[in-house]
Short mmCIF file of C-alpha atoms and ligand atoms in Angstrom, two decimals:
data_model
loop_
_atom_site.label_atom_id
_atom_site.label_comp_id
_atom_site.label_asym_id
_atom_site.label_seq_id
_atom_site.Cartn_x
_atom_site.Cartn_y
_atom_site.Cartn_z
CA UNK S 1036 -77.28 39.42 26.33
CA UNK S 1037 -77.67 35.95 26.00
CA UNK S 1038 -81.03 34.34 25.96
CA UNK S 1039 -79.91 31.50 27.24
CA UNK S 1040 -79.34 32.72 30.33
CA UNK S 1041 -82.51 34.33 30.66
CA UNK S 1042 -84.50 30.88 30.26
CA UNK S 1043 -82.33 29.22 32.92
CA UNK S 1044 -84.59 28.83 35.93
CA UNK S 1045 -83.58 31.36 38.95
CA UNK S 1046 -85.06 31.82 42.05
CA UNK S 1047 -85.61 35.44 41.56
CA UNK S 1048 -87.06 36.12 38.45
CA UNK S 1049 -90.56 37.08 39.92
CA UNK S 1050 -91.94 40.12 38.60
CA UNK S 1051 -94.36 41.12 41.17
CA UNK S 1052 -92.91 44.73 42.30
CA UNK S 1053 -92.64 47.00 38.97
CA UNK S 1054 -91.39 44.01 37.18
CA UNK S 1055 -88.92 43.47 39.52
CA UNK S 1056 -88.29 40.49 42.44
CA UNK S 1057 -90.82 41.03 45.27
CA UNK S 1058 -87.89 41.18 48.04
CA UNK S 1059 -87.16 44.79 46.25
CA UNK S 1060 -90.12 46.13 47.82
CA UNK S 1061 -89.20 45.01 51.31
CA UNK S 1062 -85.76 46.57 50.81
CA UNK S 1063 -86.98 49.56 49.20
CA UNK S 1064 -89.63 50.51 52.14
CA UNK S 1065 -86.91 49.37 54.77
CA UNK S 1066 -84.11 51.69 53.28
CA UNK S 1067 -86.80 54.40 52.82
CA UNK S 1068 -87.79 54.67 56.60
CA UNK S 1069 -83.95 54.23 57.29
CA UNK S 1070 -82.77 57.15 55.11
CA UNK S 1071 -86.10 59.30 56.44
CA UNK S 1072 -84.31 58.50 60.17
CA UNK S 1073 -81.12 59.62 58.69
CA UNK S 1074 -81.74 62.47 56.90
CA UNK S 1075 -84.29 63.95 58.93
CA UNK S 1076 -82.03 63.76 62.11
CA UNK S 1077 -79.07 65.12 59.77
CA UNK S 1078 -81.20 68.27 58.64
CA UNK S 1079 -81.13 69.36 61.92
CA UNK S 1080 -78.03 67.89 63.69
CA UNK S 1081 -75.72 71.04 62.59
CA UNK S 1082 -78.46 73.38 63.54
CA UNK S 1083 -79.31 72.06 66.79
CA UNK S 1084 -75.25 72.27 67.62
CA UNK S 1085 -74.84 75.69 66.71
CA UNK S 1086 -78.26 77.24 67.77
CA UNK S 1087 -78.04 79.51 71.20
CA UNK S 1088 -79.04 77.62 74.25
CA UNK S 1089 -81.79 80.03 74.87
CA UNK S 1090 -83.68 78.53 71.87
CA UNK S 1091 -82.89 74.78 73.03
CA UNK S 1092 -79.59 74.31 70.65
CA UNK S 1093 -76.35 73.55 72.14
CA UNK S 1094 -74.95 76.84 71.68
CA UNK S 1095 -71.59 75.78 69.99
CA UNK S 1096 -69.88 77.79 67.36
CA UNK S 1097 -69.37 76.00 63.71
CA UNK S 1098 -65.89 75.61 64.58
CA UNK S 1099 -66.93 73.53 67.71
CA UNK S 1100 -70.00 71.83 65.86
CA UNK S 1101 -67.75 70.92 62.89
CA UNK S 1102 -65.54 68.10 63.96
CA UNK S 1103 -68.16 66.51 65.84
CA UNK S 1104 -70.47 66.36 62.85
CA UNK S 1105 -67.20 65.53 60.62
CA UNK S 1106 -66.70 62.34 62.66
CA UNK S 1107 -70.43 61.79 62.93
CA UNK S 1108 -71.00 61.60 59.45
CA UNK S 1109 -67.66 59.90 58.49
CA UNK S 1110 -68.35 56.93 60.94
CA UNK S 1111 -72.03 56.92 59.45
CA UNK S 1112 -70.44 55.91 56.14
CA UNK S 1113 -67.31 54.22 57.18
CA UNK S 1114 -68.74 51.38 59.55
CA UNK S 1115 -70.62 49.67 56.72
CA UNK S 1116 -67.12 48.69 55.53
CA UNK S 1117 -66.86 46.48 58.80
CA UNK S 1118 -70.68 45.73 58.59
CA UNK S 1119 -70.55 44.52 55.17
CA UNK S 1120 -67.45 42.54 56.33
CA UNK S 1121 -69.12 40.85 59.17
CA UNK S 1122 -72.38 40.02 57.25
CA UNK S 1123 -70.17 38.67 54.36
CA UNK S 1124 -68.48 36.33 56.77
CA UNK S 1125 -70.48 35.77 59.79
CA UNK S 1126 -74.01 36.99 60.29
CA UNK S 1127 -75.35 37.52 56.71
CA UNK S 1128 -76.73 40.68 55.16
CA UNK S 1129 -80.64 39.64 56.51
CA UNK S 1130 -79.53 39.62 59.94
CA UNK S 1131 -77.27 42.38 60.08
CA UNK S 1132 -79.73 44.88 58.45
CA UNK S 1133 -82.06 43.74 61.36
CA UNK S 1134 -79.86 44.34 64.17
CA UNK S 1135 -78.99 47.59 62.31
CA UNK S 1136 -82.01 48.77 62.25
CA UNK S 1137 -82.87 48.37 65.75
CA UNK S 1138 -79.75 50.07 66.56
CA UNK S 1139 -80.38 53.08 64.67
CA UNK S 1140 -83.73 53.27 66.15
CA UNK S 1141 -82.56 53.15 69.77
CA UNK S 1142 -79.70 55.98 68.78
CA UNK S 1143 -82.52 58.22 67.51
CA UNK S 1144 -84.63 57.57 70.65
CA UNK S 1145 -81.41 58.44 72.91
CA UNK S 1146 -81.31 61.67 71.26
CA UNK S 1147 -84.63 62.52 71.85
CA UNK S 1148 -83.28 62.94 75.62
CA UNK S 1149 -81.77 66.57 76.06
CA UNK S 1150 -78.80 65.73 77.40
CA UNK S 1151 -75.06 65.67 76.65
CA UNK S 1152 -74.65 62.21 77.30
CA UNK S 1153 -77.42 61.05 75.56
CA UNK S 1154 -76.31 63.27 72.84
CA UNK S 1155 -73.20 61.41 72.30
CA UNK S 1156 -74.34 58.35 72.99
CA UNK S 1157 -77.34 58.59 70.29
CA UNK S 1158 -74.98 59.65 67.84
CA UNK S 1159 -72.63 56.78 68.03
CA UNK S 1160 -75.70 54.18 68.24
CA UNK S 1161 -77.06 55.47 64.77
CA UNK S 1162 -73.34 55.24 63.39
CA UNK S 1163 -72.67 51.77 64.41
CA UNK S 1164 -76.64 50.79 63.38
CA UNK S 1165 -75.87 52.33 59.96
CA UNK S 1166 -72.73 50.18 59.86
CA UNK S 1167 -74.75 47.01 60.23
CA UNK S 1168 -77.30 48.03 57.65
CA UNK S 1169 -76.31 50.37 54.98
CA UNK S 1170 -73.95 48.43 52.76
CA UNK S 1171 -75.64 45.06 53.50
CA UNK S 1172 -79.12 46.31 52.26
CA UNK S 1173 -77.61 47.33 49.01
CA UNK S 1174 -75.81 44.07 48.79
CA UNK S 1175 -79.28 42.46 48.95
CA UNK S 1176 -80.58 44.58 46.21
CA UNK S 1177 -77.51 43.34 44.14
CA UNK S 1178 -77.96 39.30 45.24
CA UNK S 1179 -82.06 39.64 43.99
CA UNK S 1180 -80.49 39.57 40.42
CA UNK S 1181 -78.16 37.06 38.84
CA UNK S 1182 -74.68 38.45 37.49
CA UNK S 1183 -76.41 38.58 33.76
CA UNK S 1184 -79.91 40.02 34.69
CA UNK S 1185 -80.64 42.93 32.66
CA UNK S 1186 -82.70 44.40 35.64
CA UNK S 1187 -80.03 44.93 38.19
CA UNK S 1188 -79.34 48.79 37.10
CA UNK S 1189 -83.07 49.32 37.18
CA UNK S 1190 -83.45 47.73 40.70
CA UNK S 1191 -81.05 49.95 41.70
CA UNK S 1192 -82.73 52.94 40.63
CA UNK S 1193 -85.93 51.81 41.68
CA UNK S 1194 -84.21 51.11 45.31
CA UNK S 1195 -82.46 54.92 45.14
CA UNK S 1196 -85.98 56.47 44.61
CA UNK S 1197 -86.90 54.92 48.19
CA UNK S 1198 -83.60 56.32 49.62
CA UNK S 1199 -84.78 59.70 48.28
CA UNK S 1200 -88.16 59.29 48.91
CA UNK S 1201 -87.46 59.06 52.78
CA UNK S 1202 -84.55 61.99 52.27
CA UNK S 1203 -87.47 64.31 50.86
CA UNK S 1204 -90.11 63.62 53.55
CA UNK S 1205 -87.94 63.46 56.68
CA UNK S 1206 -86.74 67.44 56.66
CA UNK S 1207 -89.81 68.40 56.06
CA UNK S 1208 -91.03 66.34 59.09
CA UNK S 1209 -88.16 66.54 61.75
CA UNK S 1210 -87.33 70.01 60.47
CA UNK S 1211 -91.09 71.19 61.07
CA UNK S 1212 -91.03 69.64 64.38
CA UNK S 1213 -87.57 70.96 65.72
CA UNK S 1214 -87.65 74.53 64.28
CA UNK S 1215 -91.24 75.94 63.42
CA UNK S 1216 -92.63 78.50 65.71
CA UNK S 1217 -96.08 76.91 65.16
CA UNK S 1218 -95.02 73.44 66.84
CA UNK S 1219 -92.95 75.46 69.37
CA UNK S 1220 -96.16 77.68 70.63
CA UNK S 1221 -98.38 74.39 70.61
CA UNK S 1222 -95.81 72.06 72.67
CA UNK S 1223 -95.70 75.47 74.94
CA UNK S 1224 -99.50 75.31 75.08
CA UNK S 1225 -99.43 71.84 76.21
CA UNK S 1226 -97.43 72.66 79.21
CA UNK S 1227 -93.63 71.67 77.65
CA UNK S 1228 -90.78 73.23 77.35
CA UNK S 1229 -90.74 74.82 73.53
CA UNK S 1230 -87.02 74.37 73.60
CA UNK S 1231 -87.66 70.59 73.60
CA UNK S 1232 -88.87 70.87 70.15
CA UNK S 1233 -85.14 69.48 68.62
CA UNK S 1234 -85.67 66.68 70.56
CA UNK S 1235 -89.13 65.92 69.05
CA UNK S 1236 -87.19 66.41 65.82
CA UNK S 1237 -84.93 63.48 66.85
CA UNK S 1238 -88.01 61.38 68.16
CA UNK S 1239 -89.36 61.50 64.69
CA UNK S 1240 -86.58 60.25 63.04
CA UNK S 1241 -86.63 57.10 65.52
CA UNK S 1242 -90.14 56.55 64.60
CA UNK S 1243 -89.49 56.54 61.01
CA UNK S 1244 -86.69 53.79 61.46
CA UNK S 1245 -89.34 51.76 63.82
CA UNK S 1246 -91.79 51.83 60.72
CA UNK S 1247 -88.98 50.58 58.97
CA UNK S 1248 -88.05 47.84 61.28
CA UNK S 1249 -91.83 46.48 61.38
CA UNK S 1250 -91.90 46.47 57.22
CA UNK S 1251 -89.06 44.88 57.26
CA UNK S 1252 -90.03 41.94 59.50
CA UNK S 1253 -93.27 41.81 57.53
CA UNK S 1254 -91.60 41.44 54.40
CA UNK S 1255 -88.29 39.19 55.26
CA UNK S 1256 -90.19 35.95 53.56
CA UNK S 1257 -90.15 37.97 50.30
CA UNK S 1258 -86.04 38.12 50.53
CA UNK S 1259 -85.93 34.19 50.51
CA UNK S 1260 -82.35 32.91 50.76
CA UNK S 1261 -81.02 36.53 50.02
CA UNK S 1262 -78.63 37.54 52.80
CA UNK S 1263 -78.41 34.49 54.67
CA UNK S 1264 -76.03 33.54 57.20
CA UNK S 1265 -73.00 32.28 54.89
CA UNK S 1266 -71.55 29.43 56.92
CA UNK S 1267 -72.56 26.46 55.00
CA UNK S 1268 -71.65 27.61 51.47
CA UNK S 1269 -67.97 28.75 52.97
CA UNK S 1270 -67.42 25.82 54.89
CA UNK S 1271 -67.64 23.98 51.62
CA UNK S 1272 -65.72 26.29 49.82
CA UNK S 1273 -62.88 25.97 52.17
CA UNK S 1274 -62.91 22.27 52.13
CA UNK S 1275 -62.61 22.17 48.40
CA UNK S 1276 -59.55 24.57 48.55
CA UNK S 1277 -57.80 21.98 50.59
CA UNK S 1278 -58.31 22.73 54.06
CA UNK S 1279 -57.52 26.65 53.77
CA UNK S 1280 -58.56 27.17 57.36
CA UNK S 1281 -54.68 27.68 58.32
CA UNK S 1282 -55.05 30.27 55.52
CA UNK S 1283 -57.91 31.97 57.12
CA UNK S 1284 -56.41 32.10 60.51
CA UNK S 1285 -53.32 33.73 58.75
CA UNK S 1286 -55.68 36.10 57.18
CA UNK S 1287 -57.49 36.99 60.18
CA UNK S 1288 -54.30 37.76 61.90
CA UNK S 1289 -53.05 40.23 59.38
CA UNK S 1290 -56.25 42.06 59.96
CA UNK S 1291 -55.78 42.19 63.35
CA UNK S 1292 -52.12 43.41 63.01
CA UNK S 1293 -53.63 45.89 60.66
CA UNK S 1294 -56.54 47.06 63.25
CA UNK S 1295 -53.75 47.29 66.16
CA UNK S 1296 -51.23 48.88 63.90
CA UNK S 1297 -54.17 51.78 62.92
CA UNK S 1298 -54.93 52.13 66.58
CA UNK S 1299 -50.94 52.38 67.42
CA UNK S 1300 -50.75 54.90 64.95
CA UNK S 1301 -54.00 57.13 66.11
CA UNK S 1302 -52.84 56.67 69.70
CA UNK S 1303 -49.43 57.46 69.25
CA UNK S 1304 -50.28 60.86 67.35
CA UNK S 1305 -52.93 61.77 69.74
CA UNK S 1306 -49.93 61.18 72.82
CA UNK S 1307 -47.48 63.13 70.87
CA UNK S 1308 -49.44 65.81 69.31
CA UNK S 1309 -52.60 66.29 71.27
CA UNK S 1310 -56.05 64.64 70.58
CA UNK S 1311 -57.39 67.47 68.32
CA UNK S 1312 -54.36 67.20 65.80
CA UNK S 1313 -54.53 63.26 66.03
CA UNK S 1314 -58.46 63.74 65.14
CA UNK S 1315 -58.04 66.62 62.73
CA UNK S 1316 -55.13 64.90 60.87
CA UNK S 1317 -53.98 61.63 61.62
CA UNK S 1318 -57.38 59.86 62.39
CA UNK S 1319 -59.01 59.72 59.00
CA UNK S 1320 -56.16 59.02 56.76
CA UNK S 1321 -54.93 56.35 58.84
CA UNK S 1322 -58.27 54.88 58.93
CA UNK S 1323 -59.16 55.10 55.23
CA UNK S 1324 -55.75 53.72 54.36
CA UNK S 1325 -56.19 50.88 56.83
CA UNK S 1326 -59.36 50.42 55.23
CA UNK S 1327 -58.06 49.78 51.70
CA UNK S 1328 -55.33 47.54 52.89
CA UNK S 1329 -57.91 45.11 54.77
CA UNK S 1330 -59.82 45.41 51.41
CA UNK S 1331 -56.74 44.24 49.42
CA UNK S 1332 -55.83 41.33 52.25
CA UNK S 1333 -59.43 40.15 51.85
CA UNK S 1334 -59.40 39.91 48.24
CA UNK S 1335 -55.70 38.48 47.85
CA UNK S 1336 -56.95 35.80 50.11
CA UNK S 1337 -59.83 35.04 47.44
CA UNK S 1338 -57.12 34.12 44.89
CA UNK S 1339 -57.96 37.26 42.21
CA UNK S 1340 -57.29 36.71 38.64
CA UNK S 1341 -55.35 39.42 36.58
CA UNK S 1342 -58.90 40.96 35.40
CA UNK S 1343 -59.98 41.16 38.95
CA UNK S 1344 -57.14 42.94 39.83
CA UNK S 1345 -58.01 45.50 36.99
CA UNK S 1346 -61.13 45.80 38.16
CA UNK S 1347 -60.31 46.82 41.79
CA UNK S 1348 -57.95 49.24 40.06
CA UNK S 1349 -60.71 50.71 38.57
CA UNK S 1350 -62.62 50.85 41.85
CA UNK S 1351 -59.93 52.78 43.48
CA UNK S 1352 -59.85 55.28 40.71
CA UNK S 1353 -63.34 55.91 40.95
CA UNK S 1354 -63.08 55.68 44.89
CA UNK S 1355 -60.60 58.60 44.89
CA UNK S 1356 -62.78 61.06 42.21
CA UNK S 1357 -65.83 59.93 44.25
CA UNK S 1358 -64.39 61.28 47.48
CA UNK S 1359 -63.56 64.70 45.89
CA UNK S 1360 -67.45 64.57 44.70
CA UNK S 1361 -68.80 63.90 48.25
CA UNK S 1362 -66.67 66.23 49.78
CA UNK S 1363 -68.34 69.04 47.82
CA UNK S 1364 -71.70 67.61 47.44
CA UNK S 1365 -72.40 66.66 51.34
CA UNK S 1366 -71.78 70.01 52.30
CA UNK S 1367 -75.55 70.44 52.06
CA UNK S 1368 -76.01 69.34 55.60
CA UNK S 1369 -72.92 71.69 56.79
CA UNK S 1370 -71.98 74.85 55.01
CA UNK S 1371 -75.34 74.90 52.75
CA UNK S 1372 -77.30 74.41 56.07
CA UNK S 1373 -75.67 77.22 58.09
CA UNK S 1374 -76.22 79.30 54.96
CA UNK S 1375 -79.80 78.50 54.72
CA UNK S 1376 -80.13 79.44 58.66
CA UNK S 1377 -78.63 82.85 58.55
CA UNK S 1378 -78.30 84.11 54.87
CA UNK S 1379 -81.27 83.05 53.19
CA UNK S 1380 -84.72 84.81 53.61
CA UNK S 1381 -86.81 82.00 53.95
CA UNK S 1382 -90.33 82.98 53.64
CA UNK S 1383 -93.29 81.59 51.18
CA UNK S 1384 -96.00 84.36 51.04
CA UNK S 1385 -94.53 86.09 54.54
CA UNK S 1386 -94.46 82.70 56.33
CA UNK S 1387 -91.00 81.47 57.49
CA UNK S 1388 -90.26 78.12 56.78
CA UNK S 1389 -87.41 76.46 58.96
CA UNK S 1390 -84.13 76.62 56.94
CA UNK S 1391 -83.96 72.32 57.30
CA UNK S 1392 -86.74 72.60 54.84
CA UNK S 1393 -84.44 73.17 52.35
CA UNK S 1394 -82.42 70.02 52.87
CA UNK S 1395 -85.31 68.26 51.37
CA UNK S 1396 -84.52 70.11 47.75
CA UNK S 1397 -81.84 67.42 46.62
CA UNK S 1398 -83.74 64.62 47.42
CA UNK S 1399 -87.33 66.01 45.42
CA UNK S 1400 -84.91 67.08 42.30
CA UNK S 1401 -83.60 63.39 42.29
CA UNK S 1402 -86.90 62.15 42.32
CA UNK S 1403 -88.02 64.42 39.67
CA UNK S 1404 -85.16 64.14 37.52
CA UNK S 1405 -83.50 60.94 37.90
CA UNK S 1406 -85.96 59.22 35.34
CA UNK S 1407 -85.06 62.06 32.80
CA UNK S 1408 -81.36 61.53 33.12
CA UNK S 1409 -82.16 57.78 33.00
CA UNK S 1410 -83.94 58.39 29.69
CA UNK S 1411 -80.99 60.10 28.33
CA UNK S 1412 -78.68 57.14 29.04
CA UNK S 1413 -81.09 54.85 27.43
CA UNK S 1414 -81.99 57.10 24.60
CA UNK S 1415 -77.99 57.66 23.62
CA UNK S 1416 -77.82 53.36 24.26
CA UNK S 1417 -74.20 52.50 23.18
CA UNK S 1418 -73.27 56.23 22.37
CA UNK S 1419 -73.65 56.98 26.05
CA UNK S 1420 -70.10 58.05 27.83
CA UNK S 1421 -68.20 55.38 29.81
CA UNK S 1422 -68.64 55.37 34.06
CA UNK S 1423 -65.74 57.13 34.28
CA UNK S 1424 -66.99 59.98 31.92
CA UNK S 1425 -69.98 60.23 33.82
CA UNK S 1426 -68.03 60.31 37.00
CA UNK S 1427 -66.38 63.50 35.31
CA UNK S 1428 -69.39 65.21 34.43
CA UNK S 1429 -70.55 64.44 38.01
CA UNK S 1430 -67.85 66.45 39.36
CA UNK S 1431 -68.23 68.97 36.76
CA UNK S 1432 -71.76 69.65 37.70
CA UNK S 1433 -70.90 69.75 41.18
CA UNK S 1434 -68.13 72.36 40.60
CA UNK S 1435 -70.65 74.78 39.04
CA UNK S 1436 -72.83 74.27 41.79
CA UNK S 1437 -70.03 75.96 44.19
CA UNK S 1438 -69.47 78.51 41.67
CA UNK S 1439 -73.29 79.82 42.07
CA UNK S 1440 -72.92 79.29 45.56
CA UNK S 1441 -69.90 81.60 45.69
CA UNK S 1442 -71.58 84.40 43.87
CA UNK S 1443 -74.57 83.86 45.89
CA UNK S 1444 -72.39 84.53 49.03
CA UNK S 1445 -70.73 87.54 47.62
CA UNK S 1446 -74.56 88.86 47.09
CA UNK S 1447 -74.92 88.52 51.00
CA UNK S 1448 -72.96 91.93 51.68
CA UNK S 1449 -76.57 93.43 50.41
CA UNK S 1450 -78.12 91.29 53.08
CA UNK S 1451 -80.04 87.87 52.98
CA UNK S 1452 -80.60 86.33 49.69
CA UNK S 1453 -83.41 84.33 48.27
CA UNK S 1454 -83.43 80.89 49.08
CA UNK S 1455 -83.79 80.11 45.30
CA UNK S 1456 -79.70 80.44 45.12
CA UNK S 1457 -79.50 77.51 47.03
CA UNK S 1458 -82.31 75.55 45.12
CA UNK S 1459 -80.16 76.12 42.01
CA UNK S 1460 -76.91 74.91 43.50
CA UNK S 1461 -79.09 71.83 44.76
CA UNK S 1462 -80.07 71.55 41.11
CA UNK S 1463 -76.59 71.16 39.81
CA UNK S 1464 -75.52 69.22 42.62
CA UNK S 1465 -78.51 66.88 41.86
CA UNK S 1466 -77.62 66.55 38.12
CA UNK S 1467 -74.08 65.53 39.18
CA UNK S 1468 -75.23 63.16 41.62
CA UNK S 1469 -77.14 61.58 39.14
CA UNK S 1470 -74.23 61.20 36.98
CA UNK S 1471 -72.19 59.82 39.54
CA UNK S 1472 -73.71 58.12 42.64
CA UNK S 1473 -75.88 55.47 40.72
CA UNK S 1474 -73.20 54.54 38.28
CA UNK S 1475 -70.80 54.38 41.67
CA UNK S 1476 -73.18 51.99 43.39
CA UNK S 1477 -73.95 49.73 40.44
CA UNK S 1478 -70.12 49.66 39.27
CA UNK S 1479 -69.22 48.62 42.74
CA UNK S 1480 -71.48 45.13 42.64
CA UNK S 1481 -70.92 44.72 39.14
CA UNK S 1482 -66.81 44.92 39.21
CA UNK S 1483 -66.51 43.31 42.59
CA UNK S 1484 -65.20 39.62 42.46
CA UNK S 1485 -68.03 37.37 43.65
CA UNK S 1486 -67.33 37.13 47.19
CA UNK S 1487 -66.34 40.61 48.16
CA UNK S 1488 -69.35 42.18 46.60
CA UNK S 1489 -70.81 43.81 50.44
CA UNK S 1490 -67.14 44.80 50.87
CA UNK S 1491 -66.85 46.83 47.78
CA UNK S 1492 -70.01 48.40 48.56
CA UNK S 1493 -68.38 49.14 52.06
CA UNK S 1494 -65.53 50.58 50.04
CA UNK S 1495 -67.91 53.01 48.17
CA UNK S 1496 -69.47 54.15 51.26
CA UNK S 1497 -66.08 54.74 52.40
CA UNK S 1498 -65.47 57.41 49.83
CA UNK S 1499 -68.73 59.10 51.01
CA UNK S 1500 -67.24 58.82 54.60
CA UNK S 1501 -64.28 60.81 53.63
CA UNK S 1502 -66.24 63.37 51.77
CA UNK S 1503 -68.44 63.96 54.53
CA UNK S 1504 -65.19 64.38 57.13
CA UNK S 1505 -64.00 66.88 54.78
CA UNK S 1506 -67.11 68.67 54.02
CA UNK S 1507 -67.84 68.45 58.32
CA UNK S 1508 -64.45 70.28 58.66
CA UNK S 1509 -64.73 72.70 55.80
CA UNK S 1510 -67.97 73.67 57.80
CA UNK S 1511 -65.80 74.79 60.84
CA UNK S 1512 -64.49 77.55 58.52
CA UNK S 1513 -68.11 78.85 58.31
CA UNK S 1514 -68.84 82.39 59.43
CA UNK S 1515 -71.59 84.70 57.85
CA UNK S 1516 -68.79 86.70 56.24
CA UNK S 1517 -69.41 87.23 52.34
CA UNK S 1518 -65.55 87.58 51.40
CA UNK S 1519 -64.58 84.48 53.71
CA UNK S 1520 -67.44 82.21 52.16
CA UNK S 1521 -66.56 83.27 48.71
CA UNK S 1522 -63.26 82.38 48.97
CA UNK S 1523 -64.14 78.81 50.60
CA UNK S 1524 -66.63 78.07 48.09
CA UNK S 1525 -64.28 78.91 45.04
CA UNK S 1526 -61.59 76.91 45.90
CA UNK S 1527 -63.78 73.93 46.53
CA UNK S 1528 -65.14 74.52 43.02
CA UNK S 1529 -61.46 74.89 41.59
CA UNK S 1530 -60.78 71.71 43.41
CA UNK S 1531 -63.81 69.73 41.63
CA UNK S 1532 -63.52 71.15 38.23
CA UNK S 1533 -59.93 70.10 38.22
CA UNK S 1534 -60.74 66.47 39.06
CA UNK S 1535 -63.40 66.68 36.65
CA UNK S 1536 -60.92 67.55 33.66
CA UNK S 1537 -58.42 65.38 35.19
CA UNK S 1538 -60.52 62.00 35.05
CA UNK S 1539 -62.11 62.95 31.82
CA UNK S 1540 -58.08 63.08 30.75
CA UNK S 1541 -57.79 59.55 31.76
CA UNK S 1542 -60.96 58.27 31.28
CA UNK S 1543 -59.67 56.30 27.90
CA UNK S 1544 -57.07 54.31 30.45
CA UNK S 1545 -59.62 53.72 32.63
CA UNK S 1546 -62.19 52.22 30.26
CA UNK S 1547 -59.45 49.77 29.22
CA UNK S 1548 -58.78 48.65 32.64
CA UNK S 1549 -62.83 48.11 32.85
CA UNK S 1550 -63.36 44.88 31.69
CA UNK S 1551 -67.52 44.70 31.76
CA UNK S 1552 -68.84 40.85 33.01
CA UNK S 1553 -71.05 41.07 30.01
CA UNK S 1554 -67.98 41.19 27.71
CA UNK S 1555 -66.64 38.01 29.16
CA UNK S 1556 -69.81 36.03 29.75
CA UNK S 1557 -70.56 34.83 26.31
CA UNK S 1558 -67.14 33.46 25.78
CA UNK S 1559 -67.91 30.80 28.49
CA UNK S 1560 -70.82 29.02 26.36
CA UNK S 1561 -68.94 28.60 23.18
N1 LIG K 127 -77.42 59.88 49.11
C1 LIG K 127 -77.37 58.39 49.39
C2 LIG K 127 -77.44 57.52 50.31
O1 LIG K 127 -77.58 58.47 51.52
C3 LIG K 127 -75.93 58.73 49.03
C4 LIG K 127 -74.96 57.08 48.91
C5 LIG K 127 -75.25 56.49 47.38
O2 LIG K 127 -75.05 57.27 46.57
O3 LIG K 127 -75.86 55.57 47.53
O4 LIG K 127 -77.91 56.67 50.59
N1 LIG K 128 -79.60 62.22 47.04
C1 LIG K 128 -79.22 61.93 48.48
C2 LIG K 128 -79.45 60.16 48.45
O1 LIG K 128 -79.06 59.40 47.21
C3 LIG K 128 -80.13 61.90 49.45
C4 LIG K 128 -79.94 63.71 50.28
O2 LIG K 128 -78.99 63.90 50.04
O3 LIG K 128 -81.09 64.17 50.57
O4 LIG K 128 -79.56 59.66 49.29
#
């Protein structure tokens, strides 16, 4: 890295938070609480829907619950693409994050009311709020650093820790309130319906988001001008470009046409094939293709160089493989959660713990192993694998996790199995996640052309969205039958390991396309 660039005064080279800009602390704690709310609610959502009405759940079958879960989780990760776009062009990431936090909090509190309408409204609010918040808060992390600041990757790792601290604590808290016998009998003693315990779990998620918002308001000034409303700067750019107002209008028209076309396709499918067929087979592919076309239209508007296009090509390749990864990984909250609820013997020293507590394992393992995996990459230095190879390793580990869960499913013919099997599965999935996820997130901000950063983070979340959708739908096949489960898990394992091998094979090509910004920068001053 050039020392010249390090000596140029930048507004954000303060080192107040573990050697990082103070703004990182604000973003860290806000995201920690937002993820607390998301993962706490998510830990109990599938279980709430499939638990009998006699114990406070909705009493649905896995087949009925899966499409709702799939749509919800897919929306949570899809809407950040739109939220990122809105922030980049109109409202700024800082405002979007605040508005998103409020909507998320209201969503969880809505879920705290035990009615069918509040259930659906609550889910919609959480998804919409996350759309405003998720990619924008990550984009602000990227914006704390200049392109050549070497602390950027470390900043994302710290931020990732915040995510996982939230994700670790909340299933314990929300799961205890929702599912434990102890809490149920306590509220009964207080004169309340013990079946309302689930709604205490949802309310706990809302309180978490509320704490995140307070913290965001207090720390907002640490962000200085990061995430500000983009208008003045944009107006100047447009004037320079020679009155590109007309171009902008043409672009917006194209976006509107795209959205209308996507809605028409989905509407036509629903009218001709029926609502559930449209939902199962047409909705997600249409949304994903339309979103990717939208991203390209946006990119083309900003006059991309050949290098930019090459980088976008890399992003699309990473997108496809990352989707396969999340399709397996995100079964944590769906199939594995159902597995934990009905097929594992959840007792420590004779005390039965809530199945949802196992939802904390991944986050705990991330907190433990992230520094170790980071140290291994540091130790390897220049010899460390390329991003594509790291992705391929991620897929391989996740595939091995599925082989383990398939084996454990087979053992359930003899009765409930030890929860340690799931811990082992989560271990493999965590190592896989550590190879793939931080690399993916950081590549998006590194590879994206300057004005598309939030948007490209949206593309990253789009792959998680699609992965979540498929993971949710797979859970619809869940039945507590060893042979069926083993078959499902083996198919998923085969897909993941196959994808790992394919990506490994094409990784030299990906590396060729991948022009690191660092490789370009030193040429300029010379
Ligand atoms: N578990 C992560 C989260 O919810 C997944 C997304 C990512 O890799 O950043 O934030
Ligand atoms: N490891 C996930 C993420 O980084 C959290 C989880 O699935 O619990 O946010």
